[in-house]
Amino acid sequence: MVLDAKVPQGEMKDKWQNYKDHCRLVSPANKRNLEIIVIGTGLAGASAAASFGELGYNVKAFCFQDSPRRAHSIAAQGGINAAKNYSNDGDSIFRLFYETEKGGDFRSRESNTYRLAQLSGNIIDQCVAQGVPFAREYGGLLANRSFGGTQVSRTFYARGQTGQQLLLGAYGALQRQVATGKVTVYSRHEMLDLVVIDGKARGIIVRNLVTGKLERYSAHAVVLASGGYGNVYFLSTNAMGCNVTAAWKSHKRGAYFANACYTQIHPTCIPVSGDYQSKLTLMSESLRNDGRIWVPKNKDEKRKASEIPPEDRDYYLERRYPSFGNLVPRDVASRAAKERCDAGYGVGTTKQAVYLDFAEAIKRYGKMEAHKAAIENPDEQTIRNLGMGVVKDKYGNLFAMYEKITGENPYEVPMRIYPAVHYTMGGLWVDYELETTLPGLFAIGECNFSDHGANRLGASSLMQGLADGYFIIPYTIGNYLADDIKTPAISTKHPAFDEVEKEVTERIQKLMNIKGTKSVDHFHKMLGKIMWDKCGMSRNEKGLTEAITEIQQLREEFWKDLRIPGEIDSMNPELDKAQRVADFMELGELMCRDALDRKESCGAHFREESQTPEGEALRIDDQFSYVSAWEYKKEGEELHKENLTFELTHPSQRSYK
């Protein structure tokens, strides 16, 4: 199959406007007769469902949480990017586009990335109108801060809870449409399979997580906004319920899966503390604005951090990357931390951590505040108190969270951080219209592959989710539905629904009838260890080949020795987890195959065989300038390639030095 990205003709800056000017529309009278299913109610899903309802479509929105407010978007902390140049430091749409392309190591489709940069300012205006309480400067203008991979301040934020505030804005818009009757929200419902009729996505089979019953829902189009698949590693910064089932089942029905190996490791997470830990906690990248990252210069350093003088500290990011320092992109910062710890300079009881230190920032802010208050010759305690007040205003909830989890006061001692699995740049392949290879099935937000290449810059996930939901999918889905204005409501009594529900029922019964001896978490942890060790921060041919065999063996054991307590027709969280882990088992193998096929290093995908003499990622552009798109077949996945072209950028070796 030839992958047609449907990129509009014309200059890059005009493509989106040209598309909107010429795409087909659906009249208000016809929208009233069309139904759309939205899977997921995070930023992408909630904004899309609200926008569809506002336009007049009939929308069914599904989430496995007890409320859309609990979607994982709420956990995003640091901010959302937009090229408004409020800081007057040289930002522009082109600069945001270019830094996103460069940050993704030139492995994303330029047209989608440029459109994202163009729409970034609209998102901020939309959210301000909704009442999102962005931080503001003294004069009332919206404040900005910096994030990794950029040399300007373009990140809008609401302290350390930006995702929560943005989601509440989208949730309010969603609930307005619920009140009008245009949107129906089905909480505690999980999509277990996709129904395809005559080659088009026409419905879903879901499990009511409270009653355990299977239910059928139909629509003229299905929009997936189900998030990423980082929980394939078991330990990640994702909420424990985050899963790949909706996307994976859609993949097995005909939607290609793209760039599966691109997994982002976030450098600023609270380190693993024990074998019984169920997830990891992210500390916002915004902390790298003011915190300095370092390790002792001496191996096996016994002194406390406060007792180690500056001359015995290695501020290794500032040393290796003087232009960007602590604000290098996430993949670069993560590998650098791993290198220092592997070399024996790690800190803490596990030696798998580095310091993130705010002592200098507190002193710097304290002196500024004392100067503003006209305090002459302030003593150290006054400076410290004033500085702590500024830091608390900017990062207070993050510091409180760190202290609650670790028992250490980060105002007094440096935080200890270490990289952890965070975001997945891979996902379902979509074209410029955000439609998958399966007609009528669209994918938005983190569950598609489209905007971030091999590495996402910080503060760009919220940007993509809201751009897709508020400003892109409302146009592009209309272009598709224009062919369906005479199509009556899809009946859930169609034989295709019978067939798919029968398959889901048999799959559930097969899981429940194994009656083995090991829990779901046992297998999930085993899978996660294989993935982290051999398809984690660095990969090599030997490890990936071993991982594929090990995952196949683990999957075989899973289907022979899994034990699920409880019943089918009732609330059964272990059954829910088992179905998700079964999909992770299959996805994990594809991730390793994708990583094995891509013999270059790029962004978050670091092949040890392909690196510069300085240990940086080394791309091989003449062989791997493509998106890998995998087609599911029973005899094995088949690789298709979307060749990447570059109109505005010229791929070069990434340097942040």
XYZ file of C-alpha atoms in Angstrom:
657
model
C 0.000 0.000 0.000
C 1.304 3.446 -0.922
C 1.072 5.767 2.067
C -0.574 8.982 0.906
C -0.135 11.679 3.549
C -2.565 13.964 1.640
C -0.353 17.002 2.251
C -1.866 20.028 0.447
C 0.027 21.742 -2.328
C 1.505 25.223 -2.035
C 3.954 26.939 0.257
C 4.263 25.532 3.749
C 2.818 28.611 5.426
C -0.273 28.437 3.188
C -1.027 24.705 3.259
C -3.462 24.688 6.185
C -5.356 27.743 4.982
C -5.556 26.278 1.470
C -6.890 23.042 2.947
C -9.574 24.839 4.946
C -10.544 26.956 1.942
C -11.156 23.919 -0.252
C -12.199 21.042 2.016
C -15.773 19.841 1.814
C -18.233 20.959 4.475
C -21.317 19.434 6.057
C -24.311 21.697 6.474
C -25.864 22.221 9.939
C -28.982 20.320 8.879
C -26.903 17.298 7.891
C -24.652 17.412 10.960
C -27.729 16.729 13.071
C -28.025 13.309 11.422
C -24.409 12.224 11.832
C -22.858 10.455 14.820
C -19.240 10.452 15.971
C -17.622 8.237 18.602
C -14.707 9.704 20.588
C -12.509 7.339 22.621
C -10.787 9.167 25.474
C -11.655 12.405 27.233
C -8.243 13.919 27.884
C -7.249 17.170 26.267
C -7.481 15.816 22.718
C -10.684 13.848 23.267
C -12.539 16.393 25.399
C -11.692 19.289 23.075
C -12.695 17.261 20.007
C -15.969 16.059 21.528
C -16.822 19.586 22.675
C -16.017 20.983 19.229
C -18.077 18.328 17.447
C -21.024 19.031 19.736
C -20.685 22.774 19.153
C -20.794 22.143 15.402
C -24.010 20.122 15.739
C -22.843 16.520 15.438
C -24.174 13.838 17.789
C -21.272 12.639 19.897
C -20.663 9.612 22.109
C -17.558 10.097 24.277
C -16.040 7.177 26.203
C -13.522 7.017 29.045
C -12.501 4.214 31.387
C -12.133 6.659 34.293
C -15.051 7.574 36.546
C -14.999 11.128 35.131
C -13.419 12.888 32.156
C -11.684 15.082 34.730
C -9.481 12.122 35.678
C -7.958 11.664 32.217
C -4.165 11.512 32.361
C -3.805 14.947 30.739
C -4.478 16.261 34.221
C -1.013 15.106 35.301
C 0.888 17.376 32.899
C 2.793 19.933 34.922
C 5.127 22.377 33.255
C 3.309 24.190 30.484
C 2.143 24.534 26.901
C 4.155 26.044 24.056
C 2.951 28.817 21.774
C 4.803 31.115 19.383
C 3.379 34.430 20.587
C 6.749 36.058 21.357
C 5.337 37.666 24.496
C 8.847 37.692 25.925
C 10.093 39.668 22.903
C 13.102 37.378 22.654
C 12.947 36.508 18.978
C 10.330 33.765 18.882
C 8.223 33.112 15.774
C 6.074 30.432 14.165
C 9.050 29.355 12.082
C 11.336 29.128 15.117
C 8.828 26.948 17.006
C 8.449 24.782 13.912
C 12.192 24.491 13.390
C 12.991 23.691 17.017
C 10.262 21.032 17.020
C 11.705 19.491 13.844
C 15.245 19.665 15.207
C 14.197 18.358 18.614
C 12.530 15.406 16.860
C 15.818 14.780 15.030
C 14.234 15.520 11.650
C 12.010 12.467 11.738
C 8.583 14.145 11.638
C 6.427 15.270 8.729
C 7.120 18.974 8.160
C 3.582 19.896 7.123
C 2.007 18.603 10.340
C 4.682 20.199 12.514
C 4.355 23.566 10.786
C 0.569 23.509 11.185
C 1.004 22.805 14.890
C 3.239 25.860 15.244
C 0.749 27.985 13.311
C -2.131 26.967 15.579
C -0.225 27.339 18.842
C -1.268 30.942 19.416
C -4.945 30.144 18.789
C -4.825 27.578 21.582
C -3.719 30.141 24.157
C -6.458 32.562 23.070
C -9.047 29.781 23.317
C -7.925 28.731 26.783
C -7.736 32.290 28.116
C -11.303 32.804 26.898
C -12.303 29.697 28.843
C -10.783 31.154 31.998
C -7.689 28.978 32.286
C -5.641 30.724 35.022
C -2.290 31.049 33.294
C 0.474 32.692 35.300
C 0.776 36.418 34.645
C 3.475 39.019 34.920
C 3.147 41.991 37.281
C 1.480 44.078 34.559
C -1.133 41.418 33.828
C 0.358 39.937 30.654
C 0.658 36.168 30.400
C 3.990 34.909 31.718
C 6.374 32.597 29.864
C 9.223 30.337 30.872
C 11.762 28.224 28.999
C 11.764 24.495 28.337
C 14.347 22.089 26.958
C 15.497 22.353 23.369
C 14.780 26.065 22.963
C 16.577 29.331 23.537
C 13.437 31.444 23.947
C 10.682 31.636 26.566
C 7.477 30.410 24.946
C 5.935 28.115 27.536
C 2.677 29.301 29.107
C 1.934 27.731 32.465
C -0.297 27.577 35.527
C 2.248 26.922 38.273
C 3.001 23.183 38.104
C -0.523 22.110 37.220
C -0.963 23.314 33.648
C -2.492 20.057 32.432
C -5.093 20.130 35.178
C -6.165 23.682 34.406
C -6.303 23.085 30.648
C -8.300 19.897 31.137
C -10.786 21.696 33.368
C -11.238 24.242 30.579
C -11.842 21.514 28.004
C -14.079 19.650 30.466
C -16.195 22.767 30.926
C -16.609 23.060 27.165
C -17.484 19.368 27.022
C -20.067 19.603 29.800
C -21.729 22.519 28.045
C -22.405 20.215 25.114
C -23.526 17.433 27.450
C -26.095 19.864 28.826
C -27.411 20.595 25.324
C -27.758 16.876 24.597
C -25.268 16.906 21.721
C -22.669 14.890 23.657
C -23.251 11.799 25.776
C -20.380 10.769 28.047
C -19.963 7.089 28.916
C -17.591 6.906 31.867
C -16.264 3.597 33.221
C -16.539 2.140 29.711
C -13.476 0.698 27.961
C -13.199 0.087 24.227
C -12.182 -3.512 23.574
C -12.475 -3.691 19.792
C -13.368 -1.810 16.633
C -16.206 -2.706 14.262
C -15.477 -2.312 10.552
C -18.310 -2.449 7.999
C -17.595 -2.368 4.267
C -14.055 -1.215 4.937
C -15.026 1.716 7.192
C -14.847 2.161 10.970
C -18.464 2.142 12.077
C -18.560 1.253 15.748
C -16.989 -0.214 18.856
C -17.448 -2.956 21.409
C -16.939 -1.724 24.969
C -16.970 -3.297 28.393
C -18.969 -1.605 31.102
C -16.372 -1.704 33.865
C -19.013 -1.539 36.608
C -21.350 -4.311 35.431
C -18.881 -6.268 33.318
C -21.369 -6.378 30.424
C -20.313 -5.902 26.805
C -22.073 -3.098 24.952
C -22.269 -2.013 21.295
C -22.129 1.519 19.941
C -22.211 2.694 16.334
C -21.335 5.914 14.532
C -20.429 7.281 11.134
C -16.829 7.833 12.254
C -14.606 6.896 15.191
C -11.998 9.219 16.706
C -9.332 7.722 18.963
C -7.864 10.029 21.601
C -6.700 7.261 23.914
C -3.205 8.470 24.803
C 0.182 6.780 24.688
C 1.567 3.346 25.478
C 4.378 4.087 27.957
C 2.950 1.570 30.427
C 4.326 -1.236 28.275
C 7.385 -0.669 30.521
C 5.254 -1.208 33.674
C 7.076 1.577 35.520
C 6.436 4.918 33.854
C 5.112 8.373 34.675
C 1.740 7.406 33.209
C -1.315 6.714 35.342
C -1.597 2.986 35.971
C -4.738 2.692 33.848
C -3.158 4.146 30.712
C -3.064 1.480 28.015
C -2.770 0.791 24.297
C -5.854 -1.398 23.809
C -7.986 0.984 21.719
C -5.101 1.800 19.375
C -3.788 -1.775 19.253
C -7.172 -3.343 18.495
C -7.621 -0.713 15.762
C -4.186 -1.666 14.437
C -5.279 -5.300 14.204
C -8.363 -4.174 12.260
C -6.320 -2.347 9.624
C -4.790 0.860 11.009
C -1.027 0.989 10.513
C 1.151 1.516 13.596
C 3.970 4.024 13.067
C 7.371 4.594 14.686
C 6.618 2.167 17.505
C 10.181 2.327 18.877
C 10.128 6.078 19.626
C 9.705 6.186 23.403
C 10.560 9.332 25.303
C 12.504 9.012 28.528
C 11.911 12.039 30.789
C 15.083 13.129 32.620
C 13.373 14.666 35.644
C 11.614 11.921 37.609
C 11.777 10.707 41.180
C 14.027 7.601 41.097
C 12.807 4.056 41.643
C 12.811 3.263 45.350
C 11.915 -0.434 45.526
C 10.662 -3.607 43.842
C 7.062 -3.021 44.863
C 6.647 0.366 43.242
C 3.710 0.594 40.829
C 4.520 3.816 38.971
C 6.973 6.704 38.807
C 6.392 10.373 39.516
C 7.360 13.113 37.123
C 8.970 16.313 38.349
C 8.238 18.981 35.764
C 10.869 19.902 33.198
C 10.167 23.507 34.184
C 12.349 22.841 37.241
C 15.337 22.810 34.899
C 14.768 26.524 34.333
C 16.170 27.304 37.778
C 17.578 24.049 39.117
C 21.154 23.054 38.274
C 21.881 19.386 37.619
C 25.107 17.900 38.953
C 26.899 14.871 40.333
C 30.010 14.664 42.540
C 33.320 14.678 40.689
C 34.505 11.846 42.928
C 33.161 8.320 42.682
C 31.628 6.843 45.848
C 31.305 10.316 47.368
C 30.335 9.924 51.034
C 29.660 13.583 51.863
C 26.166 15.064 51.909
C 25.285 17.284 48.941
C 25.456 20.435 51.084
C 28.991 19.514 52.186
C 30.365 19.135 48.658
C 31.983 22.423 47.538
C 31.433 23.761 43.982
C 34.902 22.707 42.872
C 33.993 19.074 43.636
C 30.739 19.170 41.665
C 30.330 18.254 38.002
C 27.589 20.331 36.392
C 27.825 17.939 33.491
C 25.066 19.373 31.262
C 26.545 22.855 31.516
C 29.973 21.376 30.831
C 28.961 19.330 27.809
C 26.334 21.648 26.302
C 27.308 25.241 27.118
C 24.761 26.863 24.753
C 21.722 25.120 26.276
C 23.082 23.896 29.613
C 20.381 22.375 31.792
C 17.760 23.046 29.108
C 18.914 20.533 26.527
C 16.111 18.335 25.097
C 14.864 15.407 27.123
C 16.611 12.656 25.200
C 19.977 14.400 25.530
C 19.543 15.104 29.258
C 18.355 11.537 29.921
C 21.289 9.855 28.214
C 23.721 12.201 29.944
C 22.305 11.273 33.373
C 22.487 7.570 32.538
C 26.093 7.946 31.368
C 27.156 9.634 34.622
C 25.390 7.043 36.770
C 26.726 4.117 34.724
C 30.213 5.599 35.111
C 29.862 5.429 38.898
C 29.000 9.026 39.794
C 25.349 8.478 40.746
C 23.979 9.573 44.110
C 21.533 8.214 46.674
C 21.305 4.687 48.059
C 20.825 3.106 44.632
C 23.434 5.319 42.911
C 20.872 5.658 40.129
C 20.152 9.364 40.562
C 21.625 12.826 40.016
C 21.068 16.063 41.915
C 18.698 18.861 40.873
C 19.756 21.777 43.055
C 17.870 25.037 43.710
C 20.279 26.612 46.214
C 21.707 29.110 43.730
C 18.268 29.995 42.341
C 16.961 30.717 45.840
C 19.932 32.992 46.507
C 19.623 34.730 43.130
C 15.902 35.402 43.516
C 16.408 36.472 47.120
C 18.898 39.156 46.131
C 16.549 40.412 43.413
C 13.635 40.639 45.843
C 15.763 42.385 48.444
C 16.845 44.909 45.837
C 13.238 45.520 44.791
C 12.276 46.012 48.446
C 15.184 48.436 48.918
C 16.690 46.282 51.667
C 20.310 47.330 52.042
C 22.896 44.717 53.022
C 20.381 41.913 53.644
C 21.685 38.999 55.708
C 21.791 35.482 54.303
C 18.626 34.365 56.067
C 16.646 37.306 54.677
C 17.921 36.552 51.189
C 17.041 32.915 51.627
C 13.528 33.622 52.902
C 12.812 36.023 50.043
C 14.222 33.609 47.474
C 12.235 30.698 48.830
C 9.084 32.779 48.465
C 9.745 33.279 44.745
C 10.553 29.612 44.174
C 7.452 28.606 46.114
C 5.281 30.841 43.933
C 6.694 29.252 40.773
C 7.097 25.620 41.788
C 5.497 25.249 45.215
C 3.135 22.377 44.424
C 5.958 20.428 42.758
C 8.211 20.876 45.786
C 5.368 19.793 48.078
C 4.768 16.688 45.961
C 8.457 15.774 46.053
C 8.597 16.140 49.835
C 5.441 14.100 50.318
C 6.849 11.220 48.254
C 10.481 11.247 49.432
C 10.282 12.793 52.900
C 13.013 15.279 51.938
C 12.591 19.056 51.838
C 13.875 20.236 48.427
C 14.229 23.794 49.752
C 16.886 22.429 52.103
C 18.515 19.601 50.113
C 18.772 19.006 46.354
C 16.182 16.838 44.674
C 17.358 13.468 43.418
C 16.146 12.654 39.910
C 16.643 9.951 37.289
C 15.178 9.356 33.796
C 11.954 7.383 33.387
C 9.574 6.389 30.593
C 7.175 9.224 29.933
C 5.686 9.833 26.468
C 5.456 7.862 23.242
C 6.064 9.630 19.944
C 4.957 6.546 18.009
C 1.310 5.681 17.501
C -1.215 5.047 14.770
C -0.132 6.385 11.385
C -2.304 9.281 10.249
C -2.288 11.511 7.189
C -2.541 15.300 7.134
C -6.255 14.961 7.956
C -5.447 12.841 11.046
C -7.161 9.845 9.430
C -5.582 6.421 9.802
C -5.159 3.890 6.990
C -8.594 2.584 7.966
C -11.263 4.909 6.468
C -13.451 6.561 9.070
C -10.970 5.988 11.890
C -9.135 9.099 13.077
C -6.430 9.351 15.742
C -5.575 12.533 17.640
C -3.248 13.528 20.454
C -0.614 11.148 21.783
C -2.137 8.042 20.193
C -1.044 9.198 16.721
C 2.549 9.562 15.541
C 2.348 12.770 13.606
C 4.056 15.804 15.135
C 7.083 15.027 17.282
C 9.403 12.834 15.231
C 11.867 10.855 17.314
C 11.697 13.081 20.412
C 9.043 15.467 21.742
C 10.128 18.827 23.079
C 8.798 19.596 26.539
C 5.446 21.456 26.736
C 4.399 20.317 23.257
C 2.068 17.442 24.191
C -0.668 19.737 25.503
C -0.206 21.884 22.419
C -0.740 18.943 20.073
C -3.741 17.570 21.962
C -5.619 20.860 21.904
C -4.604 21.757 18.338
C -5.883 18.389 17.118
C -9.118 18.597 19.102
C -10.125 22.247 18.810
C -8.704 23.325 15.468
C -7.860 20.418 13.131
C -10.191 17.432 13.481
C -13.400 19.563 13.301
C -12.401 20.498 9.720
C -10.899 17.244 8.538
C -13.658 14.965 9.806
C -16.188 17.099 7.935
C -14.262 16.483 4.733
C -14.716 12.749 5.356
C -18.331 12.851 6.557
C -19.445 14.828 3.509
C -19.772 11.429 1.806
C -22.027 10.125 4.588
C -24.799 12.718 4.692
C -27.226 10.208 3.137
C -26.043 7.294 5.267
C -28.658 6.460 7.923
C -27.730 5.674 11.501
C -25.602 2.533 11.652
C -27.477 -0.367 13.237
C -25.734 -2.246 16.030
C -27.629 -5.329 14.852
C -25.421 -5.531 11.785
C -23.675 -8.942 11.521
C -20.281 -7.231 11.895
C -21.200 -6.262 15.468
C -22.233 -9.855 16.210
C -18.922 -11.153 14.887
C -16.695 -8.703 16.757
C -18.601 -9.070 20.037
C -18.266 -12.856 19.709
C -14.490 -12.483 19.302
C -14.282 -10.211 22.360
C -16.371 -12.638 24.433
C -14.182 -15.585 23.441
C -11.027 -13.628 24.247
C -12.304 -12.751 27.728
C -13.397 -16.320 28.406
C -10.020 -17.623 27.274
C -8.273 -15.305 29.739
C -10.558 -16.269 32.605
C -10.249 -20.001 31.863
C -6.450 -20.111 32.067
C -6.647 -20.458 35.867
C -2.885 -20.476 36.308
C -0.805 -19.417 39.285
C 0.647 -15.984 38.459
C -0.916 -12.522 38.679
C -1.285 -9.981 35.888
C 1.248 -7.698 37.577
C 3.811 -10.519 37.618
C 3.746 -10.736 33.834
C 3.517 -6.968 33.392
C 6.644 -6.457 35.528
C 8.514 -9.156 33.610
C 7.592 -7.508 30.317
C 8.580 -4.101 31.654
C 12.002 -5.321 32.724
C 12.694 -6.806 29.285
C 11.605 -3.590 27.594
C 13.577 -1.285 29.923
C 16.756 -3.368 29.799
C 16.800 -4.012 26.056
C 14.552 -1.411 24.414
C 14.933 1.470 26.883
C 17.315 4.428 26.933
C 19.716 2.626 24.609
C 19.316 -0.346 22.301
C 21.598 -2.683 20.368
C 21.087 -5.498 17.890
C 21.945 -8.283 20.322
C 19.647 -7.004 23.072
C 16.715 -6.356 20.735
C 17.011 -9.792 19.167
C 17.037 -11.361 22.628
C 14.094 -9.215 23.722
C 11.904 -10.423 20.865
C 12.520 -14.052 21.819
C 12.022 -13.351 25.529
C 8.739 -11.517 24.926
C 7.455 -14.390 22.788
C 8.319 -16.847 25.559
C 6.743 -14.606 28.207
C 3.581 -14.256 26.124
C 3.352 -18.033 25.814
C 3.680 -18.376 29.591
C 1.110 -15.601 30.095
C -1.520 -17.546 28.162
C -0.721 -20.720 30.133
C -0.180 -19.595 33.726
C -2.187 -16.393 34.261
C -4.645 -16.315 37.119
C -7.509 -13.813 37.198
C -9.739 -13.859 40.302
C -13.363 -12.795 40.228
C -16.083 -13.145 37.608
C -16.658 -11.909 34.061
C -20.063 -10.310 34.550
C -19.113 -7.965 37.351
C -16.578 -5.298 38.208
C -13.203 -7.006 37.789
C -10.138 -4.737 37.644
C -7.780 -7.712 37.285
C -9.589 -8.791 34.133
C -9.352 -5.237 32.813
C -5.598 -5.224 33.475
C -5.144 -8.658 31.919
C -6.641 -7.533 28.622
C -4.398 -4.478 28.573
C -1.272 -6.482 29.365
C -2.138 -9.010 26.650
C -2.023 -6.121 24.170
C 1.193 -4.762 25.687
C 2.794 -8.173 25.088
C 2.096 -7.901 21.363
C 3.017 -4.220 21.177
C 6.309 -4.817 22.999
C 7.423 -7.234 20.322
C 6.560 -4.731 17.572
C 8.487 -1.996 19.395
C 11.570 -4.196 19.465
C 11.164 -5.143 15.807
C 10.824 -1.480 14.855
C 13.905 -0.590 16.917
C 15.844 -3.479 15.363
C 14.915 -2.373 11.842
C 16.018 1.233 12.465
C 19.776 0.833 12.670
C 20.405 4.552 13.110
C 20.218 6.598 16.286
C 17.743 9.459 16.277
C 16.193 11.381 19.124
C 14.953 9.058 21.852
C 15.889 5.986 19.791
C 19.563 5.433 20.595
C 21.219 2.521 18.813
C 24.598 1.953 20.418
C 26.029 0.948 17.037
C 25.283 4.429 15.638
C 26.825 7.248 17.671
C 29.332 10.046 17.237
C 32.776 9.935 18.880
C 31.280 12.170 21.623
C 28.513 9.649 22.281
C 25.691 11.624 20.630
C 22.963 10.137 18.420
C 24.112 9.642 14.819
C 21.384 9.612 12.169
C 21.793 7.877 8.810
C 19.651 10.114 6.623
C 20.225 8.389 3.294
C 18.785 5.126 4.666
C 16.290 6.059 7.377
C 14.561 9.336 6.452
C 11.178 7.685 6.672
C 8.264 6.954 8.964
C 8.003 3.236 9.646
C 4.367 2.154 9.337
C 3.573 -1.433 10.265
C 0.618 -3.347 8.848
C -0.788 -6.135 11.013
C -0.966 -9.546 9.374
C -1.518 -12.889 11.075
C 1.723 -14.221 9.638
C 3.638 -11.195 10.953
C 3.839 -7.415 10.764
C 4.711 -5.934 7.360
C 6.741 -2.724 7.155
C 5.647 0.166 4.944
C 7.543 3.434 4.657
C 6.455 7.043 4.304
C 9.482 8.811 2.899
C 10.091 12.166 4.560
C 10.811 15.244 2.459
C 12.235 18.501 3.745
C 11.109 21.806 2.247
C 12.043 24.277 4.974
C 14.664 22.454 7.008
C 17.933 20.800 6.115
C 18.631 17.799 8.356
C 21.927 18.245 10.140
C 23.672 16.732 13.121
C 21.842 17.982 16.202
C 24.063 20.091 18.421
C 23.204 21.865 21.659
C 26.791 22.770 22.483
